[in-house]
Amino acid sequence: MTAVNIRPAKKEDMAAVFNLIKELADFEKMSDQVRINEKVLIKDGFESSSPLFTSYVAEIDNTIIGYAIYYIRYCTWVGKSVFLQDLYVDPNYRKQSVGKKLFCQVAKDAYEIGGQLDFHVLSWNPAIEFYKGVGAEDLTNNEQWHLLRLDQLALTKLFE
């Protein structure tokens, strides 16, 4: 395998990142959930005075084969914290440490920020074993935290 380059994403990368986001949604059997597009990614990540996310891409021979997107949030118990929203690698490049390299770059940023790194993983996703192997704690089992959500429809109902 040719060397993988992990680098900060650029505005010009968002078309490729968006295509990978759609692949991730398909992989997670949630393709009907994607409501953004490339233009939203560009606006939210690159055209704002306060970007809403940070992104890295993995590339081989100038072809983007994976990405990670995270954002800074605030935890009242530990202060600044990193939330890894997505990490995805094209299936043709899995089991070649590409995902590990992306994950470690985000983990390094979290370490340098001085907080913690939080993320979700579906219970059936085989990557959960990798995450546990690097020391991730399953808060659902250990602390009884559950992820809850109000989607746009629920929010609309709440205020109508």
CSV table of C-alpha atoms in Angstrom, one decimal:
chain,number,residue,atom,x,y,z
A,1,MET,CA,0.0,0.0,0.0
A,2,THR,CA,1.2,3.5,-0.8
A,3,ALA,CA,1.8,5.8,2.1
A,4,VAL,CA,-1.3,7.3,3.7
A,5,ASN,CA,-1.2,11.0,4.3
A,6,ILE,CA,-3.4,12.4,7.2
A,7,ARG,CA,-3.8,16.2,6.9
A,8,PRO,CA,-6.3,18.9,7.9
A,9,ALA,CA,-9.2,19.0,5.5
A,10,LYS,CA,-9.6,22.0,3.1
A,11,LYS,CA,-12.7,23.5,1.6
A,12,GLU,CA,-11.8,21.9,-1.7
A,13,ASP,CA,-12.0,18.4,0.0
A,14,MET,CA,-15.7,18.7,1.1
A,15,ALA,CA,-17.1,17.2,-2.1
A,16,ALA,CA,-15.1,14.0,-1.4
A,17,VAL,CA,-15.9,14.2,2.3
A,18,PHE,CA,-19.6,14.5,1.6
A,19,ASN,CA,-19.5,11.4,-0.7
A,20,LEU,CA,-17.8,9.5,2.2
A,21,ILE,CA,-20.5,10.8,4.6
A,22,LYS,CA,-23.1,9.3,2.3
A,23,GLU,CA,-21.2,6.0,2.3
A,24,LEU,CA,-21.0,6.1,6.1
A,25,ALA,CA,-24.8,6.7,6.3
A,26,ASP,CA,-25.3,3.7,3.9
A,27,PHE,CA,-23.0,1.6,6.1
A,28,GLU,CA,-24.9,2.5,9.2
A,29,LYS,CA,-28.2,1.8,7.4
A,30,MET,CA,-29.3,5.4,7.9
A,31,SER,CA,-29.0,6.9,4.4
A,32,ASP,CA,-32.3,8.7,4.8
A,33,GLN,CA,-30.9,10.7,7.7
A,34,VAL,CA,-28.4,12.8,5.7
A,35,ARG,CA,-29.8,16.3,5.4
A,36,ILE,CA,-26.8,18.4,4.5
A,37,ASN,CA,-24.7,18.7,1.4
A,38,GLU,CA,-21.2,19.9,0.3
A,39,LYS,CA,-22.2,23.5,0.5
A,40,VAL,CA,-23.3,23.2,4.1
A,41,LEU,CA,-20.0,21.5,5.0
A,42,ILE,CA,-18.1,24.4,3.4
A,43,LYS,CA,-20.1,27.1,5.1
A,44,ASP,CA,-20.1,25.5,8.5
A,45,GLY,CA,-16.4,24.4,8.5
A,46,PHE,CA,-14.6,27.0,6.4
A,47,GLU,CA,-16.6,30.1,5.8
A,48,SER,CA,-17.5,31.0,9.4
A,49,SER,CA,-15.5,33.1,11.8
A,50,SER,CA,-16.1,30.3,14.3
A,51,PRO,CA,-16.0,27.1,12.3
A,52,LEU,CA,-18.4,24.5,13.7
A,53,PHE,CA,-16.1,21.5,13.2
A,54,THR,CA,-12.5,20.4,12.5
A,55,SER,CA,-11.8,17.8,9.9
A,56,TYR,CA,-8.9,15.6,8.8
A,57,VAL,CA,-8.7,13.6,5.7
A,58,ALA,CA,-6.7,10.5,4.8
A,59,GLU,CA,-5.4,10.4,1.3
A,60,ILE,CA,-3.4,8.2,-0.9
A,61,ASP,CA,-2.0,9.5,-4.2
A,62,ASN,CA,-4.1,12.7,-3.8
A,63,THR,CA,-7.3,10.6,-3.5
A,64,ILE,CA,-9.3,11.1,-0.3
A,65,ILE,CA,-10.1,7.7,1.2
A,66,GLY,CA,-11.3,8.6,4.7
A,67,TYR,CA,-12.1,11.4,7.0
A,68,ALA,CA,-12.7,12.4,10.6
A,69,ILE,CA,-14.9,15.3,11.8
A,70,TYR,CA,-14.9,16.5,15.4
A,71,TYR,CA,-15.9,19.6,17.4
A,72,ILE,CA,-15.1,21.1,20.7
A,73,ARG,CA,-17.8,21.0,23.3
A,74,TYR,CA,-17.9,21.9,27.0
A,75,CYS,CA,-18.2,19.4,29.8
A,76,THR,CA,-19.1,20.9,33.2
A,77,TRP,CA,-17.0,18.2,34.9
A,78,VAL,CA,-13.8,18.4,32.9
A,79,GLY,CA,-14.0,21.6,30.8
A,80,LYS,CA,-13.1,21.6,27.1
A,81,SER,CA,-13.8,18.3,25.5
A,82,VAL,CA,-13.6,16.8,21.9
A,83,PHE,CA,-16.5,15.0,20.4
A,84,LEU,CA,-15.6,12.8,17.4
A,85,GLN,CA,-18.7,13.0,15.2
A,86,ASP,CA,-17.6,10.8,12.3
A,87,LEU,CA,-14.7,8.6,11.4
A,88,TYR,CA,-15.0,6.7,8.1
A,89,VAL,CA,-12.6,4.9,5.8
A,90,ASP,CA,-13.5,3.6,2.3
A,91,PRO,CA,-14.0,-0.2,2.7
A,92,ASN,CA,-11.2,-0.8,0.1
A,93,TYR,CA,-8.7,0.7,2.6
A,94,ARG,CA,-9.8,-0.9,5.9
A,95,LYS,CA,-7.6,-3.1,8.0
A,96,GLN,CA,-4.6,-1.0,6.8
A,97,SER,CA,-4.4,1.3,9.8
A,98,VAL,CA,-6.0,4.2,8.0
A,99,GLY,CA,-8.8,4.5,10.6
A,100,LYS,CA,-6.3,4.2,13.4
A,101,LYS,CA,-4.2,7.0,12.0
A,102,LEU,CA,-7.2,9.3,11.7
A,103,PHE,CA,-8.4,8.4,15.2
A,104,CYS,CA,-4.9,9.0,16.7
A,105,GLN,CA,-4.8,12.4,15.0
A,106,VAL,CA,-8.1,13.4,16.7
A,107,ALA,CA,-7.0,11.8,20.0
A,108,LYS,CA,-3.8,13.9,19.8
A,109,ASP,CA,-5.8,17.0,19.4
A,110,ALA,CA,-8.0,16.0,22.3
A,111,TYR,CA,-4.9,15.4,24.4
A,112,GLU,CA,-3.4,18.8,23.5
A,113,ILE,CA,-6.7,20.5,24.4
A,114,GLY,CA,-6.5,18.9,27.8
A,115,GLY,CA,-10.0,17.4,27.9
A,116,GLN,CA,-11.4,14.1,26.9
A,117,LEU,CA,-12.5,12.4,23.7
A,118,ASP,CA,-16.1,11.2,23.4
A,119,PHE,CA,-17.8,9.5,20.4
A,120,HIS,CA,-20.6,7.1,19.5
A,121,VAL,CA,-20.3,3.7,17.9
A,122,LEU,CA,-23.1,1.4,16.9
A,123,SER,CA,-23.2,-1.8,18.9
A,124,TRP,CA,-22.8,-3.9,15.8
A,125,ASN,CA,-19.9,-2.0,14.3
A,126,PRO,CA,-16.7,-4.1,14.5
A,127,ALA,CA,-14.7,-1.0,15.1
A,128,ILE,CA,-15.9,-1.1,18.8
A,129,GLU,CA,-13.2,-3.6,19.5
A,130,PHE,CA,-10.5,-1.3,18.2
A,131,TYR,CA,-11.9,1.5,20.4
A,132,LYS,CA,-11.9,-0.7,23.5
A,133,GLY,CA,-8.4,-1.8,22.6
A,134,VAL,CA,-7.1,1.7,22.8
A,135,GLY,CA,-8.8,2.2,26.2
A,136,ALA,CA,-12.2,3.6,25.4
A,137,GLU,CA,-14.8,3.0,28.1
A,138,ASP,CA,-18.4,2.0,27.1
A,139,LEU,CA,-20.4,4.6,29.1
A,140,THR,CA,-23.7,2.8,28.3
A,141,ASN,CA,-22.5,-0.2,30.3
A,142,ASN,CA,-20.3,1.4,32.8
A,143,GLU,CA,-22.1,4.6,33.7
A,144,GLN,CA,-25.6,3.9,32.4
A,145,TRP,CA,-25.6,7.0,30.1
A,146,HIS,CA,-28.0,6.8,27.1
A,147,LEU,CA,-27.9,9.0,24.1
A,148,LEU,CA,-31.2,10.7,23.5
A,149,ARG,CA,-32.3,13.1,20.7
A,150,LEU,CA,-35.0,15.5,19.7
A,151,ASP,CA,-35.0,15.7,15.9
A,152,GLN,CA,-36.4,18.6,14.0
A,153,LEU,CA,-39.9,17.1,13.9
A,154,ALA,CA,-39.9,16.6,17.7
A,155,LEU,CA,-38.6,20.2,18.2
A,156,THR,CA,-41.3,21.5,16.0
A,157,LYS,CA,-44.0,19.6,17.9
A,158,LEU,CA,-42.6,20.9,21.2
A,159,PHE,CA,-43.1,24.5,20.2
A,160,GLU,CA,-46.3,24.4,18.1
